[in-house]
Every structure is written in structure tokens, then in C-alpha cells.
């Protein structure tokens, strides 16, 4: 029976959770009161709903299927640079979406590397815009995530099973059917469901590569109704549709997602006697090569083109970079104020269901929250004045579910080990946090701070609704440069954004681990 330690006061955690619920429910209330239900959904809205579900389904299916051979190859091969490659698989998760889109355009766009090669061979070129472009971008982001999840699942298989398979001289096909396929049947549904949810609420990809009546997602339709038509009623109604769709999918995904950490993946693979054949080695080599090229080529394109673009980068880019850094730091501060007390409450609660409060950030779309708060602010003040605070707050709420998943397990272990002793020593409240919890959670806190800062640096969501022309973050400024066909300047901005996002993640993560080792 789990110990209920009283060294941690739950009052602050309950208050933080109540504040999170209040912020999201206030936005929901504003949307509910502004939406005109009698008007219903027109053909354009139903088309956006259909496109959103189709692209999310295709993206989740393709990402998951493609991840199987890559994860299997990494699980049974040891080669120079394997650890670095596995580490790089986590890069797209913190990579700014707009930066990745520019890299994909450099490779697959009209004047990209692929079309140049096709033109040189007198073959027809391809277009990256529309459904296939949106799916391509989502696969770029989510193939590494699916690979990490499946790789962790492969490494949980007992080594004795593969040793027994080698003694029985089972063929690779027989090993897959007897050992690997049962694991995949448990892991694949949750992995696909998680990616499906992520693709449902992807705004920047649809904004840059979608568009048009036949390639518009729900979030893009909200943005268009908001910015172009200023039809708050239609934006509110679409926000409700997005909330129901994304919220239902999120809770379904969290119900069936495998209990596997995405932070691992660098353990040594099991010795695999079934993979010694030349054909198996060739198949694994092809899978790893294709996966690495698909990941590294867009990143390389951003760096190569961005170095030249730095020479023509306007001063507004640097001003926006400073604003983005400030927004990211504010998001990190807000996250700590919310996540630490909530994690303490969740770790000591008798019911694990209280953790669902922290999942509001996944269930609620950022544009839904932004639309709701715009409706609340608009009658009493100029929403542009609140653009940056609301953006920082929403970014913190979006990162909260990931931070709780990072902080709660080690905090629960710490409380279970030191709870009784702390009670005996009357070490409670803030002293217990200062002397017991925080020193042991510094690596996780640093990782959560870095993740929040990087995600906030690259966010192109709420700021697109609130922002004025001269008061923008770096992702929005970069998007505007792309829209005005200043591609070289946009490439320079992309390189700056990439460096800042990775830098802020590295600084916080490194600081947490360094203090933990001191």
C-alpha cells in the first residue's frame, strides 16, 4: 500500500491545478458563449474537418509503419555513430516547425534538391503543397518519435528470448512472428494514436504547406476566420469542433499509449543471431540510411542556406529574436510555478486520476485557448497589448503535460523513499522541497525547462492571432519573410531560430545535469 506522506503540502498543488483549469475553462466559456450554433457548419468547415482527419490518419499510419524497420534495425545493430543518431532522433520534437518546413522546402520544394535532380533527368517535378506536403512534414516530425517509442519497446524484450531463438535456429521471419510481433501489437496502437493527436493540432505545417479550399485544417480555418474575416462567431464554433475532436483523440491516446519512456533508446542492443545474414544486414543498412537521410537532409539544408541568408537578415529579425527569448523565459517561469506544485500533489495523491488535470493542455487546442482569451479581452482592452503574455502562458500550458510526465515519476520515488524520515525529522513544506526534492529532481527540472523553452521559441500559434505588425516573435517574423518571398532572409532567420531553440534547450538541460553531478 502506497504511503501518504505529509511532508508535501497539497494545497499549493491543488491551487495550481485549479488555476490551470480556470484558464482553460474561461477560454472554453468564452468560445461557448460566442459561437452561433444556429448557423451550423457549412461545406467549407466540413471540408476542413475531413481534411484534418484524413491528413492526421495518413501521417500517423505512415510514420508508424516507416518506423518499424528503422527501430528494428537500430535495436539489433551496433555501429559507429549509433548513439549520436539515436540522440538526433529527438531533435525534431524540439525543432521549430517553421524551420523544419523551410528545410523541407529546400529539399522537396519547387526549386529544391529533389526537383533539380528530377529536372536534370528530364522527369516531371513534384509539388510539396497540399495534402502530400502536409503529410510529408508530419512524417518528418513524427517518424523519429515513433522510432524512439518502438526502439524502447524492442529493448524491453528479454535477451533470453533471442538467445533461445538462436539456439533453436529460428529464421528471422519466425523470430519476428514469435517474439517481435506480439510486442508490436501492444505498442503500435498507442504510438499511432499519439501521433494522430499531434497531427490534429498542428497549425504551422498547414499554414505553410496547406491552404486552399481542399487543404485546410480546422485550426487553419480558425485562423482564417479570425485574421481575414474577423468572424469571431465562426472561429468560436470551429474552436469547439477542434476541442471535441482533439480532446477525444487525446484521452483515447493516453488510455492506450504504451507505458514507455521516450527519453531512452541508447542501451546496447541484444545480440541477435537472426540478423547475421547478408540479406538482413542489407535491409537494416538501407532502413537506417534512409531514416538518417530523411532526418538530416532538411536540417543540413537549413544550415547551408541559412549561413548565406545571415548576410541579408533585416534588423527586425534580431528584434523578434529578443522578443522570442523573453517569451520563452516567461514560459519557463510560468511552467515551474505550475508544474512543480502540481507534480507534488499528483505524486502524493491517492488517486492517479488527478494527473488528468495536467492533460488539459493536450486536450485543448492552443488556437482554441487563444480565441477564447481574445474574446474575453477584446471588449475591455486592445488584445494586441496582451499578445506576448498570452503567448507565454499558452506555451507553458502546452508544455505542462510533458513536464508532468517528466517530473512525477522521480518525485513519487523520492517521496516514497524519504517521506517517513522527513516526517520524523519534521522536515516539511519548503524545507523538504529545498533539501530533499529539488536536489534529486534537478536533471528532470532542467530537462523540462529546456523542453519548454525550446517549444516556446519555435511556437507559431497564438501569436499569429494576437500579434501586430511591429510586435512579433521570431517564428512569425520568419513566416512573414517567407510570405513576401524573401527566402534568403527567411533562411537566415531560420538558422537563428534553430540555434536559439537548441541553445536554450542545451543550456537548461546541461545546467540541471551539472548541478545534479556537483
XYZ file of C-alpha atoms in Angstrom:
518
model
C 0.000 0.000 0.000
C 1.445 3.359 -1.024
C 2.455 5.725 1.756
C 0.591 9.002 2.027
C 3.429 11.368 3.003
C 2.506 14.636 4.645
C 5.893 16.265 4.062
C 4.446 17.838 0.908
C 1.534 20.211 1.263
C -1.083 19.555 -1.386
C -2.685 22.985 -1.017
C -0.302 24.689 -3.451
C -0.628 21.876 -5.960
C -4.418 21.985 -5.817
C -4.300 25.759 -6.281
C -2.011 25.445 -9.316
C -4.259 22.777 -10.840
C -7.308 24.935 -10.198
C -5.597 27.867 -11.920
C -4.813 25.714 -14.981
C -8.394 24.512 -15.140
C -9.687 28.074 -14.699
C -7.532 29.461 -17.515
C -8.668 26.807 -19.972
C -12.305 26.704 -18.857
C -12.532 30.502 -19.088
C -11.408 30.301 -22.701
C -13.887 27.480 -23.291
C -16.711 29.503 -21.705
C -15.920 32.470 -23.947
C -15.993 30.231 -27.006
C -19.265 28.612 -25.924
C -20.983 31.945 -25.419
C -19.726 33.472 -28.677
C -20.386 30.546 -31.023
C -23.593 30.812 -33.086
C -24.936 27.287 -33.129
C -27.873 28.093 -35.394
C -25.611 28.889 -38.328
C -24.150 25.383 -38.252
C -21.196 24.198 -40.288
C -21.010 24.959 -43.982
C -19.352 22.936 -46.766
C -16.011 24.680 -46.182
C -15.994 23.771 -42.475
C -16.926 20.138 -43.161
C -14.176 20.012 -45.780
C -11.691 21.284 -43.180
C -12.827 18.628 -40.685
C -12.493 15.918 -43.326
C -9.038 17.103 -44.382
C -7.875 17.314 -40.754
C -8.874 13.726 -40.014
C -7.508 12.387 -43.306
C -4.094 14.047 -43.006
C -3.743 13.041 -39.340
C -4.676 9.439 -40.156
C -2.249 9.247 -43.079
C 0.530 10.932 -41.116
C 0.117 8.621 -38.129
C -0.104 5.499 -40.278
C 2.889 6.306 -42.486
C 5.051 7.455 -39.582
C 4.327 4.322 -37.561
C 4.796 1.877 -40.432
C 8.052 3.500 -41.572
C 9.366 3.477 -38.010
C 9.141 -0.324 -37.711
C 12.134 -1.237 -39.945
C 14.203 1.704 -38.654
C 13.610 0.857 -34.988
C 14.186 -2.852 -35.639
C 17.484 -2.120 -37.382
C 18.668 0.134 -34.553
C 17.621 -2.472 -31.983
C 19.716 -5.248 -33.485
C 22.709 -3.360 -34.905
C 25.699 -1.748 -33.236
C 27.742 0.657 -35.365
C 29.838 3.781 -35.052
C 27.638 6.812 -34.517
C 24.607 4.830 -33.389
C 24.291 6.743 -30.114
C 24.514 10.087 -31.928
C 21.866 9.009 -34.437
C 19.507 7.910 -31.669
C 20.063 11.238 -29.924
C 19.306 13.130 -33.147
C 16.008 11.280 -33.376
C 14.830 13.501 -30.542
C 15.730 16.716 -32.383
C 12.500 17.132 -34.413
C 10.473 17.191 -31.200
C 12.126 20.463 -30.117
C 12.790 21.719 -33.649
C 10.736 24.813 -34.563
C 8.088 23.746 -37.061
C 8.628 26.726 -39.332
C 12.367 25.918 -39.503
C 11.691 22.316 -40.463
C 9.211 23.451 -43.119
C 11.849 25.699 -44.672
C 14.278 22.774 -44.692
C 11.704 20.530 -46.350
C 11.068 23.224 -48.960
C 14.792 23.374 -49.666
C 14.823 19.617 -50.314
C 11.372 18.896 -51.770
C 10.158 22.351 -52.871
C 9.744 23.716 -56.373
C 13.412 24.744 -56.552
C 14.579 22.098 -54.087
C 17.250 19.485 -54.394
C 14.868 16.722 -55.433
C 13.179 18.703 -58.217
C 16.549 19.866 -59.514
C 17.637 16.238 -59.771
C 14.360 15.252 -61.462
C 14.685 18.124 -63.932
C 18.233 17.055 -64.715
C 16.908 13.591 -65.589
C 14.067 15.078 -67.695
C 11.493 13.704 -65.274
C 8.367 15.566 -64.094
C 8.825 17.617 -60.938
C 6.672 17.388 -57.820
C 4.827 19.928 -55.676
C 5.110 19.903 -51.906
C 1.942 21.919 -51.296
C -1.371 20.333 -50.403
C -2.175 17.055 -48.685
C 1.050 15.272 -49.595
C 3.141 18.219 -48.367
C 1.346 18.345 -45.020
C 1.726 14.577 -44.603
C 5.404 14.739 -45.593
C 6.111 17.387 -42.957
C 4.223 15.469 -40.287
C 6.119 12.288 -41.125
C 9.390 14.223 -40.793
C 8.404 15.322 -37.289
C 6.812 12.104 -36.086
C 8.879 9.339 -37.687
C 11.688 9.965 -35.155
C 9.175 9.984 -32.293
C 7.646 6.698 -33.448
C 11.131 5.232 -33.877
C 12.117 6.169 -30.334
C 8.943 4.659 -28.878
C 9.321 1.418 -30.835
C 13.049 1.227 -30.111
C 12.365 1.437 -26.395
C 9.753 -1.299 -26.759
C 12.259 -3.512 -28.578
C 14.819 -3.009 -25.825
C 12.339 -4.118 -23.167
C 12.243 -7.604 -24.691
C 14.239 -10.069 -22.539
C 17.574 -11.043 -24.040
C 16.876 -14.671 -23.109
C 14.168 -14.885 -25.770
C 16.614 -14.023 -28.533
C 19.202 -16.391 -27.069
C 16.626 -19.209 -27.101
C 15.643 -18.300 -30.659
C 19.294 -18.565 -31.662
C 19.632 -21.987 -30.000
C 16.546 -23.186 -31.870
C 17.976 -21.738 -35.103
C 14.759 -19.879 -35.870
C 14.603 -17.952 -39.126
C 14.329 -14.135 -38.993
C 10.695 -14.421 -40.063
C 9.960 -16.880 -37.262
C 11.697 -14.641 -34.697
C 9.600 -11.700 -35.853
C 6.339 -13.638 -35.569
C 7.128 -15.302 -32.223
C 8.891 -12.503 -30.315
C 8.652 -9.127 -32.022
C 5.148 -9.064 -33.460
C 3.365 -9.610 -30.077
C 5.288 -6.608 -28.722
C 4.376 -4.512 -31.766
C 0.678 -5.357 -31.420
C 0.753 -3.787 -27.959
C 2.905 -0.786 -28.901
C 1.736 0.268 -32.352
C -1.839 1.376 -31.464
C -0.702 3.749 -28.736
C 2.138 5.122 -30.863
C -0.177 5.768 -33.812
C -2.814 7.335 -31.554
C -0.281 9.736 -30.009
C 0.949 10.860 -33.443
C -2.656 11.214 -34.626
C -3.340 13.668 -31.788
C -0.194 15.661 -32.523
C -1.141 15.961 -36.200
C -4.700 17.050 -35.345
C -3.434 20.184 -33.606
C -0.593 21.016 -35.995
C -1.087 24.608 -37.129
C 2.179 25.861 -38.630
C 2.507 22.944 -41.070
C -0.965 23.510 -42.505
C -0.390 27.278 -42.593
C 2.766 26.997 -44.696
C 2.163 23.880 -46.794
C -1.641 23.617 -46.860
C -4.139 26.321 -47.607
C -6.778 26.472 -50.281
C -10.286 25.030 -50.036
C -9.087 21.443 -50.403
C -6.128 21.572 -47.992
C -7.366 23.439 -44.927
C -7.311 22.038 -41.411
C -9.671 23.091 -38.623
C -7.006 25.209 -36.947
C -6.176 26.907 -40.234
C -9.882 27.588 -40.742
C -9.994 29.155 -37.255
C -7.052 31.368 -38.166
C -8.623 32.413 -41.467
C -11.965 33.228 -39.839
C -10.117 35.185 -37.164
C -7.483 37.136 -39.099
C -9.046 37.563 -42.522
C -12.791 37.794 -41.816
C -12.714 38.693 -38.095
C -15.696 36.387 -37.733
C -15.363 35.543 -34.036
C -18.589 33.521 -34.037
C -17.376 31.159 -36.747
C -13.917 30.970 -35.145
C -15.555 30.080 -31.823
C -17.720 27.379 -33.396
C -14.710 25.854 -35.153
C -12.784 26.008 -31.875
C -15.467 23.883 -30.229
C -15.247 21.342 -33.035
C -11.461 21.243 -32.653
C -11.767 20.847 -28.876
C -14.151 17.905 -29.162
C -12.081 16.215 -31.856
C -8.646 16.774 -30.333
C -9.812 16.215 -26.761
C -11.462 12.896 -27.557
C -8.435 11.702 -29.506
C -6.049 12.867 -26.761
C -7.750 10.970 -23.976
C -8.075 7.920 -26.211
C -4.364 8.088 -26.971
C -3.428 8.467 -23.312
C -5.618 5.494 -22.468
C -3.934 3.116 -24.916
C -0.432 4.617 -25.166
C 2.279 2.184 -24.026
C 3.996 2.877 -20.725
C 7.336 3.532 -22.369
C 9.673 6.458 -21.830
C 10.723 8.344 -24.947
C 13.829 9.591 -23.218
C 15.796 6.360 -23.546
C 16.968 4.477 -26.565
C 20.760 4.319 -26.208
C 21.132 0.998 -24.421
C 23.196 -1.632 -26.162
C 21.059 -3.849 -28.403
C 20.597 -7.519 -27.676
C 22.809 -9.975 -29.502
C 20.709 -11.082 -32.446
C 21.671 -14.349 -34.116
C 18.768 -13.973 -36.552
C 20.331 -10.801 -38.034
C 23.685 -12.205 -39.119
C 22.659 -12.986 -42.687
C 23.740 -10.780 -45.551
C 20.158 -10.028 -46.596
C 19.169 -8.961 -43.069
C 22.260 -6.770 -42.777
C 21.484 -5.154 -46.130
C 17.849 -4.494 -45.175
C 18.869 -2.946 -41.852
C 21.525 -0.798 -43.531
C 19.018 0.515 -46.066
C 16.462 1.310 -43.342
C 18.984 3.171 -41.189
C 20.403 5.071 -44.178
C 17.001 6.190 -45.450
C 15.880 7.203 -41.969
C 19.079 9.171 -41.334
C 18.935 10.946 -44.706
C 15.268 11.831 -44.262
C 16.130 13.393 -40.905
C 19.433 15.065 -41.716
C 18.887 16.446 -45.228
C 16.344 19.161 -44.250
C 18.461 20.137 -41.229
C 21.541 20.365 -43.444
C 19.608 22.474 -45.958
C 18.602 24.924 -43.218
C 22.210 25.307 -42.072
C 23.693 25.617 -45.573
C 21.169 28.141 -46.816
C 20.942 29.975 -43.520
C 24.664 30.771 -43.443
C 24.271 32.761 -46.649
C 20.987 34.282 -45.520
C 22.566 35.796 -42.401
C 24.143 38.474 -44.606
C 20.735 39.810 -45.712
C 18.836 39.314 -42.453
C 16.962 42.546 -41.588
C 17.152 44.180 -38.184
C 13.543 43.179 -37.481
C 14.658 39.554 -37.253
C 17.046 40.304 -34.415
C 14.390 42.362 -32.637
C 11.970 39.461 -32.960
C 14.658 37.097 -31.667
C 14.969 39.157 -28.478
C 11.188 39.097 -28.055
C 11.124 35.318 -28.568
C 13.795 34.799 -25.931
C 11.789 36.871 -23.468
C 8.599 34.934 -24.230
C 10.435 31.617 -23.849
C 11.907 32.594 -20.479
C 8.493 33.733 -19.252
C 7.006 30.405 -20.388
C 9.679 28.541 -18.446
C 8.965 30.592 -15.308
C 5.208 30.020 -15.584
C 5.764 26.317 -16.151
C 7.840 25.975 -12.988
C 5.224 27.804 -10.935
C 2.553 25.413 -12.185
C 4.352 22.108 -12.766
C 6.328 21.727 -9.513
C 3.399 22.088 -7.071
C 1.132 20.064 -9.361
C 3.738 17.313 -9.600
C 3.995 17.267 -5.801
C 0.238 16.929 -5.471
C -0.010 14.232 -8.136
C 2.901 12.268 -6.661
C 1.249 12.135 -3.211
C -2.377 11.755 -4.308
C -4.192 8.529 -3.531
C -5.875 8.586 -6.932
C -3.804 8.613 -10.077
C -6.711 10.150 -11.963
C -5.788 13.636 -10.697
C -2.982 13.651 -13.269
C -5.646 14.138 -15.927
C -5.913 17.790 -14.863
C -2.467 18.396 -16.290
C -3.555 16.934 -19.603
C -5.858 19.838 -20.440
C -3.009 21.282 -22.471
C -3.181 18.340 -24.877
C -6.957 18.170 -24.991
C -7.352 21.912 -25.641
C -6.051 23.378 -28.873
C -3.743 26.406 -28.475
C -5.829 28.297 -31.025
C -8.986 27.462 -29.064
C -7.458 28.924 -25.920
C -6.173 31.925 -27.847
C -9.561 32.524 -29.461
C -11.305 32.329 -26.091
C -8.973 34.777 -24.429
C -9.168 37.157 -27.381
C -12.967 37.149 -26.972
C -12.585 37.842 -23.239
C -10.057 40.644 -23.651
C -11.478 42.355 -26.752
C -14.418 44.181 -25.085
C -12.268 45.719 -22.343
C -8.813 46.279 -23.862
C -6.739 46.001 -27.016
C -5.783 42.298 -27.340
C -2.531 43.264 -29.085
C -1.245 44.607 -25.765
C -1.647 41.112 -24.279
C -0.158 39.224 -27.226
C 3.139 38.286 -25.604
C 1.815 37.464 -22.087
C -0.966 35.278 -23.503
C 1.514 33.564 -25.846
C 3.893 32.800 -22.971
C 1.034 31.495 -20.827
C -0.404 29.250 -23.536
C 3.056 27.897 -24.390
C 3.512 26.955 -20.724
C 0.121 25.218 -20.671
C 1.019 23.266 -23.817
C 4.287 22.077 -22.259
C 2.694 21.244 -18.887
C 1.608 17.658 -19.745
C 5.129 16.768 -20.914
C 6.698 18.390 -17.841
C 4.429 16.435 -15.507
C 5.320 13.180 -17.248
C 8.979 14.056 -16.686
C 8.696 15.201 -13.053
C 6.061 12.985 -11.427
C 7.773 9.534 -11.549
C 11.090 10.586 -9.908
C 9.245 12.833 -7.452
C 6.970 9.951 -6.447
C 10.023 7.725 -5.896
C 11.729 10.408 -3.802
C 8.682 10.878 -1.615
C 8.275 7.135 -1.110
C 11.919 6.757 -0.034
C 12.322 9.875 2.132
C 8.746 10.645 3.183
C 8.684 8.853 6.551
C 12.149 10.049 7.534
C 11.237 13.631 6.658
C 8.098 13.412 8.780
C 10.120 12.065 11.686
C 12.543 14.991 11.361
C 9.660 17.484 10.969
C 11.079 18.380 7.552
C 8.003 19.591 5.730
C 6.866 22.192 3.248
C 9.521 24.329 1.603
C 12.487 22.848 3.587
C 11.526 19.385 2.326
C 11.459 20.723 -1.234
C 14.754 22.579 -0.811
C 16.837 19.873 0.858
C 15.303 16.643 -0.448
C 13.237 17.018 -3.635
C 14.917 19.746 -5.667
C 18.477 18.334 -5.441
C 17.209 14.960 -6.683
C 14.990 16.380 -9.405
C 17.467 18.853 -10.893
C 18.137 16.782 -14.038
C 14.413 16.366 -14.696
C 13.682 20.017 -13.888
C 16.439 21.165 -16.233
C 15.149 18.895 -18.991
C 11.579 20.154 -18.532
C 12.751 23.769 -18.571
C 14.795 23.219 -21.716
C 11.945 21.448 -23.442
C 9.514 24.240 -22.551
C 11.913 26.952 -23.663
C 12.618 25.269 -26.987
C 8.932 24.613 -27.712
C 8.082 28.209 -26.837
C 10.873 29.602 -29.026
C 9.515 27.816 -32.084
C 5.789 28.250 -31.474
C 3.714 29.771 -34.267
C 0.198 29.625 -32.874
C -1.405 32.099 -30.510
C 0.971 34.873 -31.539
C -0.441 34.625 -35.070
C -3.875 35.608 -33.698
C -2.840 38.446 -31.387
C 0.267 39.925 -32.912
C 0.584 43.363 -34.500
C 2.854 44.139 -37.424
C 5.723 45.534 -35.352
C 5.424 43.286 -32.302
C 6.182 39.727 -33.368
C 8.147 36.691 -32.300
C 10.841 35.185 -34.494
C 8.732 32.327 -35.968
C 6.041 34.775 -37.078
C 8.625 37.181 -38.483
C 10.173 34.299 -40.407
C 6.766 33.294 -41.784
C 6.174 36.846 -42.960
C 9.533 36.876 -44.726
C 8.598 33.638 -46.486
C 5.213 35.110 -47.444
C 6.923 38.138 -49.024
C 9.309 35.842 -50.957
C 12.393 36.999 -49.033
C 13.619 33.428 -48.901
C 17.273 34.203 -48.199
C 16.359 36.433 -45.259
C 13.919 33.773 -44.047
C 16.719 31.189 -44.255
C 18.931 33.383 -42.093
C 16.097 33.811 -39.594
C 15.590 30.039 -39.613
C 19.219 29.442 -38.725
C 18.994 31.949 -35.883
C 15.781 30.345 -34.614
C 17.310 26.875 -34.834
C 20.387 27.956 -32.894
C 18.326 29.710 -30.219
C 15.919 26.784 -29.782
C 18.655 24.182 -29.483
C 20.750 26.559 -27.369
C 18.050 27.261 -24.804
C 17.325 23.531 -24.521
C 21.004 22.688 -24.106
C 21.635 25.409 -21.509
C 18.777 24.373 -19.206
C 19.340 20.642 -19.672
C 23.084 20.957 -19.129
C 22.606 23.169 -16.076
C 20.253 20.657 -14.481
C 22.572 17.722 -15.041
C 25.681 19.684 -13.993
C 24.184 20.713 -10.651
C 22.968 17.177 -10.089
C 26.507 15.862 -10.511
C 28.078 18.504 -8.282
